[in-house]
Short mmCIF file of C-alpha atoms in Angstrom, two decimals:
data_model
loop_
_atom_site.label_atom_id
_atom_site.label_comp_id
_atom_site.label_asym_id
_atom_site.label_seq_id
_atom_site.Cartn_x
_atom_site.Cartn_y
_atom_site.Cartn_z
CA MET X 1 -82.76 -92.65 -26.72
CA ALA X 2 -85.06 -95.58 -25.54
CA ASP X 3 -87.48 -93.07 -24.12
CA TYR X 4 -87.40 -91.14 -27.48
CA SER X 5 -87.91 -94.52 -29.40
CA MET X 6 -90.84 -95.41 -27.11
CA ALA X 7 -92.44 -92.02 -27.60
CA CYS X 8 -92.22 -92.27 -31.35
CA ALA X 9 -93.55 -95.96 -31.24
CA LYS X 10 -96.61 -94.81 -29.31
CA LEU X 11 -97.22 -92.38 -32.11
CA GLY X 12 -96.92 -95.16 -34.72
CA VAL X 13 -93.39 -94.40 -35.77
CA VAL X 14 -91.10 -97.38 -35.09
CA LEU X 15 -87.51 -96.52 -35.39
CA GLY X 16 -86.44 -100.06 -36.28
CA ASP X 17 -83.16 -101.42 -35.11
CA TRP X 18 -81.57 -98.32 -33.76
CA ARG X 19 -79.94 -100.23 -30.90
CA GLU X 20 -77.71 -102.05 -33.39
CA LYS X 21 -76.63 -98.67 -34.81
CA VAL X 22 -75.65 -97.10 -31.44
CA PRO X 23 -72.61 -99.04 -30.20
CA GLU X 24 -73.24 -98.17 -26.58
CA CYS X 25 -76.71 -99.79 -26.98
CA ARG X 26 -75.77 -102.84 -29.11
CA ASN X 27 -75.54 -105.37 -26.26
CA GLU X 28 -77.86 -103.55 -24.01
CA ILE X 29 -80.59 -106.18 -24.08
CA GLU X 30 -79.95 -109.89 -24.20
CA CYS X 31 -82.97 -112.14 -24.86
CA PRO X 32 -83.10 -115.75 -23.91
CA GLU X 33 -82.34 -118.50 -26.31
CA GLY X 34 -85.13 -118.98 -28.79
CA THR X 35 -86.40 -115.47 -28.33
CA GLN X 36 -85.79 -112.18 -30.16
CA PHE X 37 -85.72 -108.47 -29.29
CA LYS X 38 -88.39 -106.26 -30.84
CA GLU X 39 -88.54 -102.62 -30.38
CA CYS X 40 -92.23 -102.74 -30.89
CA ALA X 41 -93.40 -106.14 -29.80
CA ASN X 42 -97.09 -107.16 -29.53
CA ALA X 43 -98.23 -106.99 -25.94
CA CYS X 44 -101.59 -109.00 -26.64
CA GLY X 45 -101.76 -112.58 -27.59
CA SER X 46 -98.08 -113.28 -27.04
CA SER X 47 -98.67 -116.30 -24.77
CA CYS X 48 -100.69 -119.36 -24.45
CA GLY X 49 -102.49 -117.94 -21.37
CA ALA X 50 -103.35 -114.81 -23.12
CA ILE X 51 -104.77 -116.59 -26.12
CA GLN X 52 -107.15 -118.58 -23.80
CA SER X 53 -108.12 -115.58 -21.84
CA ASP X 54 -111.48 -113.72 -22.13
CA PHE X 55 -109.57 -110.57 -21.10
CA VAL X 56 -109.86 -107.94 -23.77
CA CYS X 57 -106.25 -106.61 -24.27
CA GLU X 58 -105.77 -103.19 -25.71
CA GLU X 59 -102.95 -103.40 -28.34
CA GLN X 60 -99.90 -101.41 -27.60
CA CYS X 61 -96.27 -101.45 -28.71
CA VAL X 62 -93.70 -102.63 -26.15
CA PRO X 63 -90.02 -103.16 -26.43
CA GLY X 64 -88.94 -106.68 -25.33
CA CYS X 65 -87.97 -110.17 -25.88
CA THR X 66 -90.66 -112.04 -27.88
CA CYS X 67 -91.20 -115.33 -29.69
CA PRO X 68 -90.37 -115.68 -33.51
CA GLU X 69 -93.34 -115.13 -35.69
CA GLY X 70 -95.98 -117.84 -35.40
CA LYS X 71 -94.99 -118.80 -31.90
CA VAL X 72 -96.10 -117.77 -28.45
CA PHE X 73 -94.72 -118.23 -24.89
CA ASP X 74 -96.03 -121.32 -23.23
CA TYR X 75 -96.64 -121.60 -19.37
CA SER X 76 -93.01 -122.34 -18.77
CA GLY X 77 -91.66 -119.37 -20.81
CA ASN X 78 -90.79 -121.42 -23.95
CA CYS X 79 -91.70 -120.43 -27.46
CA VAL X 80 -94.11 -122.89 -28.93
CA ALA X 81 -96.44 -123.10 -31.99
CA VAL X 82 -100.05 -122.03 -31.03
CA GLU X 83 -101.29 -125.51 -31.60
CA GLU X 84 -98.78 -126.87 -29.11
CA CYS X 85 -100.18 -124.66 -26.29
CA SER X 86 -101.31 -126.47 -23.21
CA CYS X 87 -104.58 -125.57 -21.64
CA MET X 88 -104.98 -124.14 -18.02
CA PHE X 89 -108.16 -124.89 -15.96
CA ASP X 90 -108.50 -124.20 -12.29
CA LYS X 91 -104.70 -123.59 -12.09
CA LEU X 92 -103.94 -126.94 -13.59
CA ILE X 93 -102.10 -127.37 -16.82
CA TYR X 94 -103.41 -129.96 -19.40
CA GLU X 95 -101.07 -130.89 -22.10
CA PRO X 96 -102.46 -130.96 -25.78
#
């Protein structure tokens, strides 16, 4: 079912919360506290590092644990507001 859902998502059709409707899949994925599972999560700009990078990311739909709307992963894997992101320069992290 997950493969079918991903194939649909790649074509622009997101099946929503199908895992909740299939009892065998309901507890299949557990996300860390403070994050949430999305069937079609944003792969680009989802972390402080990605926001600060010059790398051009091609938008794609990926299933996985993500931060709530308006937050991104910091360098420790915690969800923070974008304005709370630390900066990394020469592999050193500088707090805001």
